[in-house]
Coordinates of C-alpha atoms in Angstrom, one line a residue:
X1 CA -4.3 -35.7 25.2
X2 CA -2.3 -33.5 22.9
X3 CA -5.3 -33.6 19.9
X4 CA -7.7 -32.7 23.1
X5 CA -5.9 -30.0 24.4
X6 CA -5.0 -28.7 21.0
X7 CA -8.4 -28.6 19.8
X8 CA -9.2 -26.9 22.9
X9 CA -7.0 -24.0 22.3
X10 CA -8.5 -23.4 19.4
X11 CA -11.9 -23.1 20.1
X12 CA -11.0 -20.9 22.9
X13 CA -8.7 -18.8 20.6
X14 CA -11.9 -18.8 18.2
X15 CA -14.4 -17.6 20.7
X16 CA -12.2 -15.1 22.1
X17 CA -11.6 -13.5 18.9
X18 CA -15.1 -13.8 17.7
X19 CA -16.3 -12.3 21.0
X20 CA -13.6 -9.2 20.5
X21 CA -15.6 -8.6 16.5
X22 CA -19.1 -8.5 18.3
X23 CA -20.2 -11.4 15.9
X24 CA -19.0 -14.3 14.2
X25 CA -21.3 -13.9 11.4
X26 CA -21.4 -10.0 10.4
X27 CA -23.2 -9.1 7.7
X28 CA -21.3 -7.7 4.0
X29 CA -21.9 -5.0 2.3
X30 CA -23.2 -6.1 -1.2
X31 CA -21.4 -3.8 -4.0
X32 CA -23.4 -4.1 -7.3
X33 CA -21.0 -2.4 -9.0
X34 CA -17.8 -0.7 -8.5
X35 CA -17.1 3.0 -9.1
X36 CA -13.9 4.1 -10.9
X37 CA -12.7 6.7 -8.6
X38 CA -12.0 10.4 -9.4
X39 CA -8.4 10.5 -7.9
X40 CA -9.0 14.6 -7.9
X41 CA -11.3 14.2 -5.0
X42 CA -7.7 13.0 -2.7
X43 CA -5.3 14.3 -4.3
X44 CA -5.6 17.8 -6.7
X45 CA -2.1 17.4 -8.7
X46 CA -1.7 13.3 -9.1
X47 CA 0.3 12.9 -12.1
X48 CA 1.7 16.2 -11.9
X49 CA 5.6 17.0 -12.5
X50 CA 7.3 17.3 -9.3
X51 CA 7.8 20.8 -7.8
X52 CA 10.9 23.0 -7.8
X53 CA 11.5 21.4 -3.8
X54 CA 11.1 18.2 -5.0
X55 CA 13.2 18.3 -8.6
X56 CA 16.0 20.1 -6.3
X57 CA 16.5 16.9 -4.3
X58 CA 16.5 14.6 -7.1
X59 CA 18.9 16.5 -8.9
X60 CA 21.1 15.9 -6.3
X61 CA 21.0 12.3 -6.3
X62 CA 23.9 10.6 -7.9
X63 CA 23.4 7.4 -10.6
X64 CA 19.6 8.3 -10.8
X65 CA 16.7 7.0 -13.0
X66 CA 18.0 8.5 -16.1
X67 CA 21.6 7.1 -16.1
X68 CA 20.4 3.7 -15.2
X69 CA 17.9 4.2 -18.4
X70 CA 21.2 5.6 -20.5
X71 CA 23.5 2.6 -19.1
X72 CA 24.0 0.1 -22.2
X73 CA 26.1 -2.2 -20.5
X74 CA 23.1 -3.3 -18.4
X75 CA 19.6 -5.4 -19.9
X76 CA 16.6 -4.3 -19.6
X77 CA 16.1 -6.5 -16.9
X78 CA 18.8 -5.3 -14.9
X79 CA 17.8 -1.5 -15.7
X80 CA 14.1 -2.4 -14.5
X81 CA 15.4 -3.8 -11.3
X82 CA 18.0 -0.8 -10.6
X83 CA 14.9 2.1 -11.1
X84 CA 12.5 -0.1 -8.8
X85 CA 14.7 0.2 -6.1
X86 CA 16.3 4.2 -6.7
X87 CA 12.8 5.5 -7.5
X88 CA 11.8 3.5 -3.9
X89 CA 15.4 5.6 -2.2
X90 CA 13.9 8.4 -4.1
X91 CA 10.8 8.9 -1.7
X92 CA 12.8 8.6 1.2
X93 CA 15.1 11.5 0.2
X94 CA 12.5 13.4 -1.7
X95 CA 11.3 17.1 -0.2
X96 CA 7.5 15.6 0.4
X97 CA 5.3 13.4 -1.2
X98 CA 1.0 12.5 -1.2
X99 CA 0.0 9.1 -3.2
X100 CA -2.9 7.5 -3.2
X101 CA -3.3 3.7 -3.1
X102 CA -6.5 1.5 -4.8
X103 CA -6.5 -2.3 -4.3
X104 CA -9.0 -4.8 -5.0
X105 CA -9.4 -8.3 -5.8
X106 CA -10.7 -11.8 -4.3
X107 CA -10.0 -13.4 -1.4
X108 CA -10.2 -16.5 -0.1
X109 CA -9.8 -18.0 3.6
X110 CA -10.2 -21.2 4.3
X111 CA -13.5 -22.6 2.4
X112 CA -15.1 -18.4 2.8
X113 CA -14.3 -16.4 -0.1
X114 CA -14.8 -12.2 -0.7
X115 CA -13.8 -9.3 -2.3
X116 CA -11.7 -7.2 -0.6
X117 CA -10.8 -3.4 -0.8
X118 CA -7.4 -1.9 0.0
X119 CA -7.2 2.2 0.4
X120 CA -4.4 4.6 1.8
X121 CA -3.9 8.2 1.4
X122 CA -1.1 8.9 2.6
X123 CA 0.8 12.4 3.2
X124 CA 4.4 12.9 4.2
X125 CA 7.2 15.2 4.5
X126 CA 10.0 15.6 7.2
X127 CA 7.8 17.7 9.8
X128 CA 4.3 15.7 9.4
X129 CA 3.2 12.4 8.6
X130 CA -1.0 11.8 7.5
X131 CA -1.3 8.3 6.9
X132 CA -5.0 6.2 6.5
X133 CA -5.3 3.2 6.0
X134 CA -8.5 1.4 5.1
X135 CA -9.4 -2.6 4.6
X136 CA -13.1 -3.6 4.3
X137 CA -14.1 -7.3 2.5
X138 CA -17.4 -6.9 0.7
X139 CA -19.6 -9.1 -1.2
X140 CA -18.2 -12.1 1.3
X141 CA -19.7 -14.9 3.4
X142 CA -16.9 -14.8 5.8
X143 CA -17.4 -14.9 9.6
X144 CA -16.4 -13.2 12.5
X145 CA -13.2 -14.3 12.8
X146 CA -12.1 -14.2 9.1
X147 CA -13.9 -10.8 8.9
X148 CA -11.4 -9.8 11.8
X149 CA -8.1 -10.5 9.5
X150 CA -9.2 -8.1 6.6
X151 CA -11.2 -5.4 8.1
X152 CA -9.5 -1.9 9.5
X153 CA -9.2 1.4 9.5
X154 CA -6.9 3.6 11.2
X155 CA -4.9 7.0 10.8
X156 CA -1.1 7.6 11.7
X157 CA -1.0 11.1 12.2
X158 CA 2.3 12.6 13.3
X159 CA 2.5 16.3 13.4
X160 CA 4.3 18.8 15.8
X161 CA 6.5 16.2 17.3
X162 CA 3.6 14.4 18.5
X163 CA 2.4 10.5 17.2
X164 CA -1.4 9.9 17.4
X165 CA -3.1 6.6 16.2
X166 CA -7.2 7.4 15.2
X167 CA -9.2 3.9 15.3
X168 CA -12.4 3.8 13.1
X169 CA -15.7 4.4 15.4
X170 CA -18.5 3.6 12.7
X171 CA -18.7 1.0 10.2
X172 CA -16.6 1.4 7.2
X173 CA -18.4 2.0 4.1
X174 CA -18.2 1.7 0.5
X175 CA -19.1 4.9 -1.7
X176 CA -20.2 3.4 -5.4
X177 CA -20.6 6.6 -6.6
X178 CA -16.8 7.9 -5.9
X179 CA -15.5 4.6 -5.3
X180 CA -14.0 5.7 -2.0
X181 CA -13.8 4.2 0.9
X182 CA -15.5 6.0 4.1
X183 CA -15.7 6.0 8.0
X184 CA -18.2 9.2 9.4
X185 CA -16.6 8.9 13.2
X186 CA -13.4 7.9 14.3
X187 CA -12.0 7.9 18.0
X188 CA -9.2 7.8 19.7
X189 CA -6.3 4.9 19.6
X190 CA -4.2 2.5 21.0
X191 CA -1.5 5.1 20.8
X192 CA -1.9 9.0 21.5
X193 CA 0.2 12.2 22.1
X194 CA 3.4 10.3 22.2
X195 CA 7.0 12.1 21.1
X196 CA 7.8 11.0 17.9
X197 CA 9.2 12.6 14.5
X198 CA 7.8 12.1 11.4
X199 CA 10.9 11.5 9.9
X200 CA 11.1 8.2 11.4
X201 CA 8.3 6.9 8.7
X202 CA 10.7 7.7 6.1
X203 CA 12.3 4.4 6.2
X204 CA 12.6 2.2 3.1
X205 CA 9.9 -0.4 4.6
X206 CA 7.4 2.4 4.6
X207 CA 8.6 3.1 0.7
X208 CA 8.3 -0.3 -0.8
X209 CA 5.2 -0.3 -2.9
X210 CA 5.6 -4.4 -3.1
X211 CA 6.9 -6.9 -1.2
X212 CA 10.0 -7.8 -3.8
X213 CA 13.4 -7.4 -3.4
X214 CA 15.2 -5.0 -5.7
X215 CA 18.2 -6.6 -4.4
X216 CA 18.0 -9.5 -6.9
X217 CA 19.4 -9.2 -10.2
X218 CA 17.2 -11.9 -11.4
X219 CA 14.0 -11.2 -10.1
X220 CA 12.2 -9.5 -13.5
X221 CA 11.6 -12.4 -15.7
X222 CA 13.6 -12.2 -18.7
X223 CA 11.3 -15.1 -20.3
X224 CA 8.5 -12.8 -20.4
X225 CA 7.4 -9.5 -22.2
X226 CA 10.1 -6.5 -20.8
X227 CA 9.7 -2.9 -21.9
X228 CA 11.5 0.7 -21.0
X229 CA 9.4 3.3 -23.0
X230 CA 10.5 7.7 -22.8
X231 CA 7.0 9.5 -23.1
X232 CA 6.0 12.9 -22.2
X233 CA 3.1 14.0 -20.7
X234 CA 0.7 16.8 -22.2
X235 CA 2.9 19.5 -20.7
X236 CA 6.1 18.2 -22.2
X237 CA 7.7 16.3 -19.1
X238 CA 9.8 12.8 -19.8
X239 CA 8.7 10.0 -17.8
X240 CA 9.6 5.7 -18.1
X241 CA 7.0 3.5 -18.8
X242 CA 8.4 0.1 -17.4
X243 CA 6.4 -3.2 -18.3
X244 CA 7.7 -6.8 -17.0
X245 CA 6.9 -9.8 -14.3
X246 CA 8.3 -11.1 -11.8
X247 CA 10.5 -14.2 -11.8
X248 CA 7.8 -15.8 -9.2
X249 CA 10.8 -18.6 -8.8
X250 CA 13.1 -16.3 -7.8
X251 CA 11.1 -14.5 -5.5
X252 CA 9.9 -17.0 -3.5
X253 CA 12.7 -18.6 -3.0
X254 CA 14.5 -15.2 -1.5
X255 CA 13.4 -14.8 2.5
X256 CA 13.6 -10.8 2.0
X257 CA 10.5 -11.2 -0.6
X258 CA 8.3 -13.8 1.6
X259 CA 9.4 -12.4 4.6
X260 CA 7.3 -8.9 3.7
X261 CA 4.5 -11.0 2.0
X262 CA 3.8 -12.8 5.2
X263 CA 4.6 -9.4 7.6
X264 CA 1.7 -7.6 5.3
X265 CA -1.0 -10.0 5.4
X266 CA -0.6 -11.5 8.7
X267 CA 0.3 -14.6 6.5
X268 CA 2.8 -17.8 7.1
X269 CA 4.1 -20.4 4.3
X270 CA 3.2 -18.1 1.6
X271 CA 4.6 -17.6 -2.1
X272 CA 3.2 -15.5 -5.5
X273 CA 1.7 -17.3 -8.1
X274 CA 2.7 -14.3 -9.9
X275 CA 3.1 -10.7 -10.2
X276 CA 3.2 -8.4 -13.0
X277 CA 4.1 -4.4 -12.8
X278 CA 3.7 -1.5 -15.0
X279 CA 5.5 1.4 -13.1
X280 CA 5.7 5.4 -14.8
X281 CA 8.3 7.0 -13.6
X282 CA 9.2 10.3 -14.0
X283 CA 12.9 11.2 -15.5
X284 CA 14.1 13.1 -12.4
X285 CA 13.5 9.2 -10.7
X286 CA 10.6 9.9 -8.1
X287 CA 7.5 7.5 -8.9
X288 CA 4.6 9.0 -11.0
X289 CA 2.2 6.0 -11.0
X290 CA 2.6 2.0 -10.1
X291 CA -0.2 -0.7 -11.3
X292 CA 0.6 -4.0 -9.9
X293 CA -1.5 -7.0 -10.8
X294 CA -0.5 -10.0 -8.2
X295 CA -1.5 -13.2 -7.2
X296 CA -0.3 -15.2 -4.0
X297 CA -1.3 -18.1 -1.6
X298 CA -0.7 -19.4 2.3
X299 CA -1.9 -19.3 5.7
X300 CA -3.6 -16.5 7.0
X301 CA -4.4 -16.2 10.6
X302 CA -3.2 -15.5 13.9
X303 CA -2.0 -17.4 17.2
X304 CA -3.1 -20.7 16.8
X305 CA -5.8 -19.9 14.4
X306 CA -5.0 -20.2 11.1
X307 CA -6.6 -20.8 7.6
X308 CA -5.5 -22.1 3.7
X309 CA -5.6 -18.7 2.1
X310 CA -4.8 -17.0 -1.2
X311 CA -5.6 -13.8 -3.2
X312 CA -5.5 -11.7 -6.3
X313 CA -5.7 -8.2 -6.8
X314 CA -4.7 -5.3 -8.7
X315 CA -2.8 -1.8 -7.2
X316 CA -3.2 1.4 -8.6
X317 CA -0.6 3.7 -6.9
X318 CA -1.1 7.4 -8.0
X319 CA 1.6 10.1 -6.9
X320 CA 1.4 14.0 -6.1
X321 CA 4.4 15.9 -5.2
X322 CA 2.2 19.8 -4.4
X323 CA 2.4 21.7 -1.6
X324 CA -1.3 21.6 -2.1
X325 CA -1.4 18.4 -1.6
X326 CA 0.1 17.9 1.7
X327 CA -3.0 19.7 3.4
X328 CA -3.8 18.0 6.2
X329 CA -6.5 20.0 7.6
X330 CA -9.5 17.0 7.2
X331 CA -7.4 14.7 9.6
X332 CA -6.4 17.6 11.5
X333 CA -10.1 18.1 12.3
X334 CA -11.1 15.0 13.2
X335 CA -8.4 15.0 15.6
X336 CA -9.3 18.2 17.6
X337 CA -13.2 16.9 17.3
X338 CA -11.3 13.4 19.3
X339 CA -9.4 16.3 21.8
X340 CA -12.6 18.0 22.3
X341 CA -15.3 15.3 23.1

């Protein structure tokens, strides 16, 4: 009775969601080939030495990137793990900040496999918060439901006091020409013209750029390559070049780590199968550019409906800290075009 009632559930759980998608088959976008993206169309200064707001703040901030760097009683190792986690404090108590984030990489759930695209532009200071997100699988044969897990797009657009979530209205597209990711109507969300500040988002979950701990000492592997490199960009500015992998061992045996693996893919029993990170990172200790190349495994799902998953993918994570930057005027017109409908 309990296998009946079980099975039961599920169907019901499956038709309910496949019902809420439209379809349980949807058809993918087939990519042919995938652009490399002009990061100048999002953000104007990327890789660009902080400005004089920005480099005030940092200077303020006591044990920073460089004397970690100039601390010989530590190993590289234990200098790598120390910058992770102050150039991740660094964004929270930075003047403002723009990055842009790139992900791609396979996916599979259950016996359906796909590529999958990860995009966010995201735009923050103390007074505004412009934050899309966008998730689109292409070149797949899931269904409905799987579709469901790994398909979204929605702004968090704080500004003025006032929190309002924008919910994709069209299909999201990919752009093979600028590599972009792209929805022509949006409407309005789940949340809107609620009281909130932005400052709220500048928490160190929403500053993490990966799901490991920097509390562990022993997380970089020490076993594998490990490099701190000074460079200086064409305009004379020092920045660290850090190159090393995770201890995949340590990680998943630490809750902190699998805890945020399974909280940001809607994922259960999971683990890395590995994880390897170059991060630049300019000497005042704010983040210039993260690429992460990662592999992990579980269940992804929901409810009672859940599926043997896994996926690999690399991040590029490119970082502007201009005023220019922080326009928000697109976002800002597509919410008075939501207003005014």
């Amino acid at each position: 009775m309990k296998k009946i009632l079980s099975a039961f559930l599920i169907a019901a759980v499956a038709l309910t969601l496949c019902l809420s998608f439209a379809a349980c088959a949807p058809e993918s976008q087939t990519v042919e080939e995938f652009g490399n993206i002009d990061y100048k169309t999002v953000l104007k200064d990327y890789l660009e030495y902080p400005d004089a707001a920005n480099d005030a703040k940092m200077n303020a901030v006591e044990r920073n990137v460089k004397d970690i760097v100039d601390d010989d009683s530590l190993t590289d190792a234990k200098k790598i793990v120390q910058i992770m986690e102050r150039a991740t404090l660094n964004e929270i108590e930075c003047d403002h900040f723009a990055y842009f984030r790139n992900q791609m990489g396979e996916t599979k759930i259950g016996d359906k496999s796909g590529q999958l695209i990860y995009q966010r532009l995201r735009k923050q200071s103390d007074t505004l918060k412009d934050d899309t997100t966008i998730k689109l699988p292409v070149n797949h044969n899931f269904g409905g439901t799987e579709t469901s897990f790994v398909t979204s797009a929605v702004i968090r657009y704080v500004n003025n006091g006032k929190y309002n979530r924008i919910e994709k209205a069209s299909d999201i597209v990919y752009n093979e020409e600028t590599g972009i990711l792209e929805v022509a109507k949006w409407k309005k969300g789940s949340k809107w013209d609620e009281t909130e500040s932005a400052m709220s988002s500048r928490s160190y979950d929403e500053a993490r750029k990966t799901c490991i701990n920097w509390g562990l000492e022993n997380v970089v592997d020490s076993s594998k390559a490990i490099s701190i490199e000074s460079k200086t960009d064409d305009k004379g500015n020092v920045y660290y070049q850090l190159k090393f992998s995770i201890d995949v061992a340590v990680a998943n045996a630490d809750g902190t780590t699998i805890g945020r693996l399974e909280n940001d893919n809607s994922g259960k029993n999971m683990r890395y199968e590995y994880c390897d990170i170059v991060a630049e990172i300019w000497q005042n200790g704010l983040a210039k550019r993260y690429q992460i190349n990662e592999s992990w495994s579980g269940k992804i799902g929901k409810l009672m409906l859940w599926y043997e998953g896994s996926a690999t993918s690399k991040s590029e994570i490119i970082f502007s800290y201009s005023e220019a930057d922080m326009d928000n005027s697109k976002t800002e017109a597509i919410y008075q075009g939501i207003l005014n409908k």
